[in-house]
Short mmCIF file of C-alpha atoms and ligand atoms in Angstrom, two decimals:
data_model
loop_
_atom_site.label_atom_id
_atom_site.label_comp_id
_atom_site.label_asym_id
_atom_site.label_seq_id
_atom_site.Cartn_x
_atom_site.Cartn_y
_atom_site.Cartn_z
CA UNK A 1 -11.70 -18.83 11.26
CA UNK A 2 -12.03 -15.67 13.38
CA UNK A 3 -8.67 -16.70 14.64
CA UNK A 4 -7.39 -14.66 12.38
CA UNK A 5 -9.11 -11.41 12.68
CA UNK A 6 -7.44 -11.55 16.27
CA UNK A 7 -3.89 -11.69 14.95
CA UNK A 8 -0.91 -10.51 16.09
CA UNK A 9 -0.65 -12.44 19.57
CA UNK A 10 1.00 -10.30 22.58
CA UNK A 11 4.42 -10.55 21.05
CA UNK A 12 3.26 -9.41 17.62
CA UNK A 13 3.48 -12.13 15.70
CA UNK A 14 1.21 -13.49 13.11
CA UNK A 15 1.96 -17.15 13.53
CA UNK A 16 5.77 -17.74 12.73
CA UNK A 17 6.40 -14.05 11.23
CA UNK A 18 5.73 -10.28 12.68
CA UNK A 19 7.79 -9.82 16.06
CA UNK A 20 10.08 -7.13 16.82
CA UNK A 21 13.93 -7.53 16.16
CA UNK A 22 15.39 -4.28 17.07
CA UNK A 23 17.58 -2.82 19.10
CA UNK A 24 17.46 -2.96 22.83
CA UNK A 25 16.83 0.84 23.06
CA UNK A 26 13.94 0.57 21.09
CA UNK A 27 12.41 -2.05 23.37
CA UNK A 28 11.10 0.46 25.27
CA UNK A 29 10.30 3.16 22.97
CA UNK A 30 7.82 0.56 21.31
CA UNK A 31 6.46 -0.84 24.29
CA UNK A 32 5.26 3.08 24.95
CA UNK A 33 3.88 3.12 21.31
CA UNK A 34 1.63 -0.32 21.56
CA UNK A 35 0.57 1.34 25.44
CA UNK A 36 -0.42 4.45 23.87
CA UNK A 37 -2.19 2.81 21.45
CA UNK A 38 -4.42 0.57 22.96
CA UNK A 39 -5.40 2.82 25.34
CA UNK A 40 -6.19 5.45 22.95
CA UNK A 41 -8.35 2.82 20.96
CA UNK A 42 -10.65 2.84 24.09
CA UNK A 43 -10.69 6.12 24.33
CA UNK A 44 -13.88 7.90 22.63
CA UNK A 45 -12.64 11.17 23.04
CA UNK A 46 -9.84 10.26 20.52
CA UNK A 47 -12.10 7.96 18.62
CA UNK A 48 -14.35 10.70 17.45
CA UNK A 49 -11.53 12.86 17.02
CA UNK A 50 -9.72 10.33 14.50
CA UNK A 51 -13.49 9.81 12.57
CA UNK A 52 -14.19 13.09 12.66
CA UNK A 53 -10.91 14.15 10.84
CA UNK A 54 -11.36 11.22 8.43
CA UNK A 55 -14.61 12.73 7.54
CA UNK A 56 -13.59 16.53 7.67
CA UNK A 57 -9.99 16.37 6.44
CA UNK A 58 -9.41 13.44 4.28
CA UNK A 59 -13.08 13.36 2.72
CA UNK A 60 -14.18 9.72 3.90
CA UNK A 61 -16.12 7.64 3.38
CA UNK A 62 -14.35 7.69 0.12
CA UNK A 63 -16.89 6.44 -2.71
CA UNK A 64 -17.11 2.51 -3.77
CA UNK A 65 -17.49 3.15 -7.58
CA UNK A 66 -19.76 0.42 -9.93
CA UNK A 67 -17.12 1.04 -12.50
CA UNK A 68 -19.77 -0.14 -15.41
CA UNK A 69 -17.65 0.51 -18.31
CA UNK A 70 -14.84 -1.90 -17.20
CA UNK A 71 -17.55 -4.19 -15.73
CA UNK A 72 -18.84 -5.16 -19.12
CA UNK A 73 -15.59 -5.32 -20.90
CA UNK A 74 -14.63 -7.71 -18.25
CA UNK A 75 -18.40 -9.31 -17.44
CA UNK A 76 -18.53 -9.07 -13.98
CA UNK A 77 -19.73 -6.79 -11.71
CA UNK A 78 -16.91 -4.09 -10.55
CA UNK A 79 -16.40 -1.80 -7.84
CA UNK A 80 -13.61 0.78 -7.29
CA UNK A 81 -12.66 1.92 -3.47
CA UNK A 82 -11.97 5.47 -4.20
CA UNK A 83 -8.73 5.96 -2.13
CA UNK A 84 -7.59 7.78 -4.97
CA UNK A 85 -9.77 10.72 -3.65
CA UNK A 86 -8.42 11.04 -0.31
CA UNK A 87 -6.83 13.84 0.48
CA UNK A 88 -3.25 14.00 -0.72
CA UNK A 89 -4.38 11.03 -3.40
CA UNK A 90 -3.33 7.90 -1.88
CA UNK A 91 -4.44 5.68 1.48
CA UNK A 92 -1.31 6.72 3.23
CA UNK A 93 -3.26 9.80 5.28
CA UNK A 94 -5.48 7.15 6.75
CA UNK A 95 -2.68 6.03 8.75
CA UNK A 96 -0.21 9.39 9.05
CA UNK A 97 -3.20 11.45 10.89
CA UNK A 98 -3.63 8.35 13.29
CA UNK A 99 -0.01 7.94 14.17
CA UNK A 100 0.42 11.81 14.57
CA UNK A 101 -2.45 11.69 16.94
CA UNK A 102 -0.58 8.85 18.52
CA UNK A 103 2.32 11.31 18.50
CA UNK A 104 0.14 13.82 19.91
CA UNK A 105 -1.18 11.78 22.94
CA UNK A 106 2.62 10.22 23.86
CA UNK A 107 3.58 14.37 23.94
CA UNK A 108 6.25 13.79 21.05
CA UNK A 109 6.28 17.39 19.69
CA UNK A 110 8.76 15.60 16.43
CA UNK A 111 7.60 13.75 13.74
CA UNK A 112 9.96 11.70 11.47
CA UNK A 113 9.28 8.74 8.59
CA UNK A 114 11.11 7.16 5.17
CA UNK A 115 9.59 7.87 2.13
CA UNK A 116 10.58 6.41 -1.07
CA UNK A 117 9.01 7.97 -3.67
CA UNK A 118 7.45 10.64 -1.51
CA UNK A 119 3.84 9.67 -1.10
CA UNK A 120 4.26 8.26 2.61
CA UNK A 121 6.71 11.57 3.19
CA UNK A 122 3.70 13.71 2.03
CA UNK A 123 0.74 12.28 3.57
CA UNK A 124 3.49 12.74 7.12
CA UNK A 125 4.70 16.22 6.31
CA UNK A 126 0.51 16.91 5.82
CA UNK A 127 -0.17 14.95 8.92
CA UNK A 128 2.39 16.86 10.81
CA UNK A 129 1.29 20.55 9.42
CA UNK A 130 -2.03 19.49 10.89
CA UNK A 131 -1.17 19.01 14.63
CA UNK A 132 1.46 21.76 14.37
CA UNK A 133 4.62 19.19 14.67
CA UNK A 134 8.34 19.35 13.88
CA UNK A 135 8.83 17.37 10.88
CA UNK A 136 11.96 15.43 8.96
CA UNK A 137 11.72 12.80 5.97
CA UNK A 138 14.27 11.15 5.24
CA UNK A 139 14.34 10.38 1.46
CA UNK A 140 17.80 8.45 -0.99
CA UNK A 141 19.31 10.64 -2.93
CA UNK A 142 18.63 8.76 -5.82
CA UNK A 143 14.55 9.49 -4.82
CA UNK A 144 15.26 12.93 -4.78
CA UNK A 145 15.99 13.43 -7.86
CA UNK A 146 13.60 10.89 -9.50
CA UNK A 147 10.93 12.48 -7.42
CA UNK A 148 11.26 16.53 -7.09
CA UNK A 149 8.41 17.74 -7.15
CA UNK A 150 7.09 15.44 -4.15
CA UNK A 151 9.98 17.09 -2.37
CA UNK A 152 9.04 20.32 -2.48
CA UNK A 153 5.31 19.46 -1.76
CA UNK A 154 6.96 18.24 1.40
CA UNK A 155 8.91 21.28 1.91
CA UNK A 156 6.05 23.85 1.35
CA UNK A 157 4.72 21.57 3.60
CA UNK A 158 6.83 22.99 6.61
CA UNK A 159 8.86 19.63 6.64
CA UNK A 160 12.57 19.18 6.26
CA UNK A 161 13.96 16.38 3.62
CA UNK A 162 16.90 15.32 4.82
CA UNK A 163 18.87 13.31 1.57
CA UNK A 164 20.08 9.59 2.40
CA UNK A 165 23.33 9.13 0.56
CA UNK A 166 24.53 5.42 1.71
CA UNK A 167 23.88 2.71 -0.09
CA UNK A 168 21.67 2.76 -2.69
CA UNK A 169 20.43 5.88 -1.62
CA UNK A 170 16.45 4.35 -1.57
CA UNK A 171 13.92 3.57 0.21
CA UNK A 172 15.77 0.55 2.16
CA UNK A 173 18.08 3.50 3.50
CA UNK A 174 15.88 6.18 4.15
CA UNK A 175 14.28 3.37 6.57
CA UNK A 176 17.28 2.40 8.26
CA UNK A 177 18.48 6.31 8.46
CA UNK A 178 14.95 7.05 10.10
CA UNK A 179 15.68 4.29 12.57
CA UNK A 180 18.80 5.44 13.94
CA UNK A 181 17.67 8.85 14.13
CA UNK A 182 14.50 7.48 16.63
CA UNK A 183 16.68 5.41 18.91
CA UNK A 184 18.32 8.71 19.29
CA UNK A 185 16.20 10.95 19.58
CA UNK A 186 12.62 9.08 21.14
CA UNK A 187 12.46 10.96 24.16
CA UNK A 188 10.54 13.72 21.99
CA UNK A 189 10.14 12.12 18.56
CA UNK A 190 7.75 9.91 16.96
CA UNK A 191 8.23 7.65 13.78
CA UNK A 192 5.45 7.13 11.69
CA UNK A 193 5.94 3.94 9.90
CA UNK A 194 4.39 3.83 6.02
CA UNK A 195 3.01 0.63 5.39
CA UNK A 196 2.02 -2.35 7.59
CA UNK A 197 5.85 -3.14 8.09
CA UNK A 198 8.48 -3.17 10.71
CA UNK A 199 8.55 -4.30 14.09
CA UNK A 200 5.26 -4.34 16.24
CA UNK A 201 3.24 -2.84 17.01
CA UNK A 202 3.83 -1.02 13.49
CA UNK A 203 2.17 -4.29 11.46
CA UNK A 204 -0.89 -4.24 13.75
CA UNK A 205 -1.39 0.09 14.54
CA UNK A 206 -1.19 0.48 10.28
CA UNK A 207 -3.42 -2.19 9.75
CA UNK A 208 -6.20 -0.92 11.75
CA UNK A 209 -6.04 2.52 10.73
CA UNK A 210 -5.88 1.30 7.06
CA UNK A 211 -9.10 -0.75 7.95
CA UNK A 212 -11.57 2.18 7.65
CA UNK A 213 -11.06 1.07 3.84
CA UNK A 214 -12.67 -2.81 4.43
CA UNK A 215 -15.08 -1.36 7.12
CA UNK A 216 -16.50 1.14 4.96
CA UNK A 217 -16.42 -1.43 1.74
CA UNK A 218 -18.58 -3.66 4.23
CA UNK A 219 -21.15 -1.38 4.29
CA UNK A 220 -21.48 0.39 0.99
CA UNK A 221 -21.09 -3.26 -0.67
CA UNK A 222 -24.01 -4.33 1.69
CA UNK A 223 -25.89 -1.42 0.44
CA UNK A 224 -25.77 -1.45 -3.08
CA UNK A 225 -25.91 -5.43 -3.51
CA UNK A 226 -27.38 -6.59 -0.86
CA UNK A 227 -24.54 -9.09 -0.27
CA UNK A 228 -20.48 -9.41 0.21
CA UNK A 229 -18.63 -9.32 -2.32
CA UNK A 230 -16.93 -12.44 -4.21
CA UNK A 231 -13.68 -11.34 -4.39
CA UNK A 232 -11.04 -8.35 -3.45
CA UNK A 233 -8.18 -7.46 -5.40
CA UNK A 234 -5.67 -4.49 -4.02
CA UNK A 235 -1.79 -4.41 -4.57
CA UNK A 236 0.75 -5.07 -1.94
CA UNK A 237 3.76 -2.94 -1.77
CA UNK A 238 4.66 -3.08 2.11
CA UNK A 239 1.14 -4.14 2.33
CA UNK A 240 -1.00 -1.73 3.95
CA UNK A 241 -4.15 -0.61 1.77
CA UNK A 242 -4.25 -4.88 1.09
CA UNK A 243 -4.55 -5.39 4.51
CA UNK A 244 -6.71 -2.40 5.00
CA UNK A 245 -9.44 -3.92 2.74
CA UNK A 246 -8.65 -7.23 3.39
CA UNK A 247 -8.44 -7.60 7.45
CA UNK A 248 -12.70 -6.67 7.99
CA UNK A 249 -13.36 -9.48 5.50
CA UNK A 250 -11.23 -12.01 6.79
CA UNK A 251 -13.68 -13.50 8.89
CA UNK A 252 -16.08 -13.95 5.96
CA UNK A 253 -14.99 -17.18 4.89
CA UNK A 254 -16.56 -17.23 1.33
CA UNK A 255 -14.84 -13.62 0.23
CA UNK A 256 -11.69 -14.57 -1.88
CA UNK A 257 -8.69 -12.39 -1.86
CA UNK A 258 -5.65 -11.43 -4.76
CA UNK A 259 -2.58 -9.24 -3.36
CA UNK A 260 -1.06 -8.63 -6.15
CA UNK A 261 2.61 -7.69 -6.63
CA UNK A 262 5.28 -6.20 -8.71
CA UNK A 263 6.63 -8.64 -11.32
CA UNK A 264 8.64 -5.82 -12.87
CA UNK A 265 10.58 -6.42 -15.95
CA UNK A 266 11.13 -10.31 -15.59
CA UNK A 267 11.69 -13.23 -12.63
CA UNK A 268 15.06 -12.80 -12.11
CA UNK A 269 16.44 -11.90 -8.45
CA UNK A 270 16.68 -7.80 -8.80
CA UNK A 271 14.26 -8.06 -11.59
CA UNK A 272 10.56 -7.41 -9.49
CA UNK A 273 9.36 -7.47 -6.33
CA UNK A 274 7.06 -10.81 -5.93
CA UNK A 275 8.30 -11.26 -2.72
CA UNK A 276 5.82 -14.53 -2.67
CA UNK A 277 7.49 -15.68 -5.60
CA UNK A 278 10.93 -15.33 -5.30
CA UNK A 279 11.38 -14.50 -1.44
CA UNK A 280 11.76 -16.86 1.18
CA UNK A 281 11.74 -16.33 5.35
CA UNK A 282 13.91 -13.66 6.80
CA UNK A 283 14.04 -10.88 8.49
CA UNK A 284 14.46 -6.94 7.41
CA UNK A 285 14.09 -3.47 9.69
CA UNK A 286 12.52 -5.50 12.59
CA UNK A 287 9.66 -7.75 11.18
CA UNK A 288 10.32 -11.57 9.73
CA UNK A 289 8.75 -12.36 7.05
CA UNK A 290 9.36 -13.25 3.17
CA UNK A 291 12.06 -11.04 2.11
CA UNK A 292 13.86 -10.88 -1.28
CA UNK A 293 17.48 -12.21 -1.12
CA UNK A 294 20.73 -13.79 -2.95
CA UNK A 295 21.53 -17.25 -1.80
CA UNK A 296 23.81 -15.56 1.58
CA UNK A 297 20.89 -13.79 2.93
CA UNK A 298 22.22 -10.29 1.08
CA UNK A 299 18.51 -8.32 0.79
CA UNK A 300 18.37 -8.56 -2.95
CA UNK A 301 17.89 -5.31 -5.33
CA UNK A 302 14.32 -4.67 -6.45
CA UNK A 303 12.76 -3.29 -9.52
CA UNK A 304 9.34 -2.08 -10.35
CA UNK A 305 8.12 0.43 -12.55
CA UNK A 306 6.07 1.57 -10.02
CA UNK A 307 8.50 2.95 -6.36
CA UNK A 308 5.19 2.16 -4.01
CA UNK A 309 5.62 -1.64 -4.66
CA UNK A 310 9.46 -1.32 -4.86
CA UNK A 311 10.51 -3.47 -1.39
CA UNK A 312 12.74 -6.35 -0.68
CA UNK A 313 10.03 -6.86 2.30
CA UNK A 314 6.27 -7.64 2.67
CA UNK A 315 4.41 -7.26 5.33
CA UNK A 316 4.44 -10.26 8.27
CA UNK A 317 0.63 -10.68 8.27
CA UNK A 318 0.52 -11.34 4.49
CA UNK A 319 3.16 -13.56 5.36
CA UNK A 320 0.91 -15.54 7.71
CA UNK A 321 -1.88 -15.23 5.53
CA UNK A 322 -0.26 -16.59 2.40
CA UNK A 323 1.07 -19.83 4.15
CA UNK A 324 -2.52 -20.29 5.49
CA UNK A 325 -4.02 -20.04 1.95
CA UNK A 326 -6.39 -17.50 2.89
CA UNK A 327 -5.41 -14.98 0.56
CA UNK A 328 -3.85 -15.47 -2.83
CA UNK A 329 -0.67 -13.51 -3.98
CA UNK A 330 -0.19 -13.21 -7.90
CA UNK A 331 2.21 -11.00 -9.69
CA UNK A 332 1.87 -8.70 -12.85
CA UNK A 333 4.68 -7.14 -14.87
CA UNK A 334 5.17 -3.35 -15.41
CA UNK A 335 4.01 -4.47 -18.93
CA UNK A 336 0.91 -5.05 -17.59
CA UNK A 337 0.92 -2.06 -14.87
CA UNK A 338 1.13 -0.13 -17.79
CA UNK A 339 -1.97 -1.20 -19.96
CA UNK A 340 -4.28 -1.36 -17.08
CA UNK A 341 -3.15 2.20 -16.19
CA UNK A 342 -4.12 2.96 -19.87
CA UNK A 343 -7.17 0.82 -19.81
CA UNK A 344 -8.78 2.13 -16.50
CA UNK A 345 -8.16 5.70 -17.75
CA UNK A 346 -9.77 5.35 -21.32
CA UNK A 347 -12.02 2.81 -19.52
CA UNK A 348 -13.22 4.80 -16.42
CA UNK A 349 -11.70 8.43 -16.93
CA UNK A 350 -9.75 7.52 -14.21
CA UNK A 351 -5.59 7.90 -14.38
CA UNK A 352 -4.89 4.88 -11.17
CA UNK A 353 -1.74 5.32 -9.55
CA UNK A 354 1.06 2.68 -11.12
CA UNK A 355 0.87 1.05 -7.53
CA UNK A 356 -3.16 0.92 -8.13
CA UNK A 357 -2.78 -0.20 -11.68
CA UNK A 358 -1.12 -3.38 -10.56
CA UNK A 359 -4.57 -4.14 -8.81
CA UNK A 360 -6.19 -3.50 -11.96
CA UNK A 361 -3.96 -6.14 -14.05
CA UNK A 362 -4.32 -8.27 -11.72
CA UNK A 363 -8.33 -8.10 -12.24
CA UNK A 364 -7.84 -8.16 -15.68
CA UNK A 365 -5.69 -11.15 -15.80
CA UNK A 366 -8.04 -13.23 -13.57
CA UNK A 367 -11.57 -11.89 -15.01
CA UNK A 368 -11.63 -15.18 -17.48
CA UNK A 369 -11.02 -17.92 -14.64
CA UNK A 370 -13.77 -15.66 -11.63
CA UNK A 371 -17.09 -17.55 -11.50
CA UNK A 372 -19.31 -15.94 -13.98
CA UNK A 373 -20.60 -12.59 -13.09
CA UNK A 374 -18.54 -12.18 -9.74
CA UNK A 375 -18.39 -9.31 -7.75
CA UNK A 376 -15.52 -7.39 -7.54
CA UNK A 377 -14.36 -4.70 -5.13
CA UNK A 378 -10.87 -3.39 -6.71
CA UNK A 379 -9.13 -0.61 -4.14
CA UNK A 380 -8.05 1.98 -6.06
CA UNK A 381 -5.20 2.96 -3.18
CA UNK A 382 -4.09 6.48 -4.97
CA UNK A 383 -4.25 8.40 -8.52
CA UNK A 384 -1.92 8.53 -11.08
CA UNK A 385 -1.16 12.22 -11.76
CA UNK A 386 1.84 11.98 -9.86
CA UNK A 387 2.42 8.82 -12.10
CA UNK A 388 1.85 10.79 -15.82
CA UNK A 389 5.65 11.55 -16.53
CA UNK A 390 6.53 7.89 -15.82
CA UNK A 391 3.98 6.43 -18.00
CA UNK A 392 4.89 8.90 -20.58
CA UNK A 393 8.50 7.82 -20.62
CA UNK A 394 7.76 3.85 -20.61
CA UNK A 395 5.50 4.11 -23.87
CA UNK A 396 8.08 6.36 -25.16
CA UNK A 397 10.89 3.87 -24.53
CA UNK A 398 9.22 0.96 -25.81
CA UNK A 399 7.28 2.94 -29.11
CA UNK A 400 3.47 2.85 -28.03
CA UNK A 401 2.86 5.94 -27.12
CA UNK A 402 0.68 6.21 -29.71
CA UNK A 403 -0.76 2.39 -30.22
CA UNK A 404 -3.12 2.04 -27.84
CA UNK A 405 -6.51 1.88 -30.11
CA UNK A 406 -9.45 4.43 -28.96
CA UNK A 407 -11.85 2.01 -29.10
CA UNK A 408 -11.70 -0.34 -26.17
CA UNK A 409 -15.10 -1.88 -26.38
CA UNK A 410 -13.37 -3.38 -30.24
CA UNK A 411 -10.48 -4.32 -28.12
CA UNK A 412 -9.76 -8.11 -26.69
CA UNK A 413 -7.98 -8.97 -23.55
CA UNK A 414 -5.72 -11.57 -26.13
CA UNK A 415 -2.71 -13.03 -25.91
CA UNK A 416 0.66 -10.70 -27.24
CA UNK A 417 1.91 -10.73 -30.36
CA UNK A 418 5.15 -10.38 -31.62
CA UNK A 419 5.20 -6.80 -32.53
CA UNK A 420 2.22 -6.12 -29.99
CA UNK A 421 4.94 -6.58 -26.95
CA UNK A 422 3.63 -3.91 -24.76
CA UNK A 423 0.00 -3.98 -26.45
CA UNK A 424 -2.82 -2.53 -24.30
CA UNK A 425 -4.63 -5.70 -24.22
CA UNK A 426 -1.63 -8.32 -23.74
CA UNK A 427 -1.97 -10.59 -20.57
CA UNK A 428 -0.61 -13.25 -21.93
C1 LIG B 501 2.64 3.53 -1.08
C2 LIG B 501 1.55 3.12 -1.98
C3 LIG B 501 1.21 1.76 -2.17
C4 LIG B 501 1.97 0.63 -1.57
O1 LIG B 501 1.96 0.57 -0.19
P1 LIG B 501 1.06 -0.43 0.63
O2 LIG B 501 1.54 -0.26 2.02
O3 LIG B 501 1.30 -1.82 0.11
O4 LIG B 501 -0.35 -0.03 0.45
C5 LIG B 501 0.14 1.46 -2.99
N1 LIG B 501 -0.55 2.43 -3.64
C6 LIG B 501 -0.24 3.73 -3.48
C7 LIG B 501 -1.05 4.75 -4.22
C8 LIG B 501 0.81 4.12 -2.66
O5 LIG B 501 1.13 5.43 -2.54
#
């Protein structure tokens, strides 16, 4: 069982995905990365330096919340990871401040990443203010605009957005543009890679500085109950906070897992992004794994109401860990996104990131079928605020603005009627 824990193998895969298909330039460019980094993982001096910024700068150990209020609507016993509460209000920093350490230690005085919409950019541009380094996102065009006030966080930031105008002018682009720039321009530039994507040693470096979030889950849960937990639920975009929580539970056999991903507006191909549903084996910037595609191999469109969950791509360990059954992948709708956002902040007095409210449908949609009176740790991987004017324009669009009822403890967690299509409470 522990097998697993001890994934990727010394040419990064994770089984029959991971790997790195990239350019021959970049061959050695990531060789120096994975050198860095295992040596630097040895290394106490930049150990304590990593923890003690964790602690000092992005306010860990964030909390693990009983969330009782939500707990006995749903009768079970549920706990929040507060990654909502990390500085800059996501799980993205966790990883940003280790890579620019990593950055640091190589003696790359340039940062660059992709951002799509902007959270990974500004946890990077923060990162890089931090250690004092040169910094350029590059962001679609289409992003931009969708998301300007992120972009001028990352300007006041000191960092420079440079606009991707091919394609689609998204996320997929801003990766590929960020890319070319580093087999350019490695000599004295780093790329720090957003989620647990990408060619290794990305999958396996993002994963273990996401981990803090299972390590310190370990602990608290251990604390307050005196046991593990019964089951984990976070959302999987690229898949990073996932396999953050997930990866220091692994090896505890009885702990069940959900990734839950973004079934968007309905199952057809451009529709959502369940890659586990309606992606099969390939391989996108550098990593195989399940990708989203048309029958010739074309990386399909994706939709989700929510841009952090918005990828053709997953990442190649929840590849692995899918075809070994170890975790389970389930999709919700934005529908759904959208009630448990509502539900978790009349619920909780908590607004969840869209990304985070995914996690929280997907607990609400498998509360009936949990063993009675289950434990529950639910991450909450960032907060909503920079989610309000999105929400706002859904319920506007589809007329429920208004028609969610105040009293959730009256409520049910029924099936959807007719004219209740985007009702609060509807998981079908
Ligand atoms: C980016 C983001 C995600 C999705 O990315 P993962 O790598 O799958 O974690 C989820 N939640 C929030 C708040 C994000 O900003």
């Amino acid at each position: 069982m522990d097998k697993m824990s001890k994934m990727p193998d010394k040419r990064g895969r994770f089984g029959s995905y991971g790997g790195a298909f990239v350019p021959e330039t970049l061959v050695p460019v990531l060789r120096e990365l994975e050198k860095t980094y295992r040596a630097a993982i040895k290394d106490k001096t930049f150990i304590s330096e990593y923890k003690n910024l964790l602690r000092d700068y992005v306010g860990r150990p964030t909390p693990l919340y009983p969330a009782e209020r939500l707990s006995s609507e749903l009768g079970h016993k549920i706990y929040l990871k507060r990654e909502d509460l990390c500085h800059t209000g996501a799980h993205k920093i966790n990883n940003s401040i280790g890579q620019a350490m990593l950055a640091v230690r190589m003696g790359k005085t340039r940062i660059i990443a992709e951002t799509g919409a902007g959270q990974h950019g500004v946890a990077t541009a923060t990162a890089a203010a931090r250690f004092g380094l040169q910094c350029d996102i590059y962001m679609g065009e289409v992003d931009m605009d969708r998301q300007s006030l992120n972009v001028t966080r990352m300007e006041l930031l000191g960092a420079r957005v440079i606009p991707v105008k091919v394609g689609q002018k998204t996320l997929k682009e801003a990766v590929s543009a960020a890319i070319r720039d580093w087999v350019a321009n490695s000599g004295h530039t780093h790329y720090i890679l957003g989620s647990a994507l990408g060619p290794h040693p990305f999958p396996m470096i993002v994963r273990d500085f996401q981990s803090c979030i299972g390590k310190e889950s370990i602990m608290q849960i251990k604390k307050t109950e005196k046991k593990l937990p019964d089951v984990l639920i976070a959302c999987v975009g690229g898949g990073s906070n996932s396999i953050g929580l997930f990866h220091p539970f692994l090896k505890f056999s009885p702990v069940r897992m959900i990734g839950v991903e973004a079934g968007g507006s309905g199952s057809g191909l451009g529709e959502h992004a369940a890659r586990f549903s309606g992606g099969r084996t390939g391989i996108l910037q550098g990593t195989k794994t399940y990708v989203l595609q048309d029958e010739f191999g074309q990386i399909a469109l994706t939709h989700s109401v929510s841009a952090g969950l918005d990828y053709a791509a997953v990442g190649p360990e929840h590849a692995f860990l899918k075809d070994a059954g170890r975790v389970e992948y389930m999709k919700v709708s934005d529908d759904d996104a959208i009630a448990a956002f509502q539900i978790l902040s009349k619920t909780e007095g908590i607004l969840p990131a869209l990304e985070s409210a995914h996690a929280i449908a997907g607990l609400i949609k498998m509360a009936p079928s949990l063993t009675p009176k289950s434990t529950v740790i639910v991450n909450l991987s960032g907060r909503g605020d920079k989610d309000v004017e999105q929400v706002k324009k859904f319920l506007n669009k589809n007329l429920r603005l208004n028609a969610f009822p105040d009293d959730v403890s009256n409520a049910e967690f029924s099936p959807q009627s007719p004219e209740n299509q985007i009702g609060a409470y509807s998981f079908a």
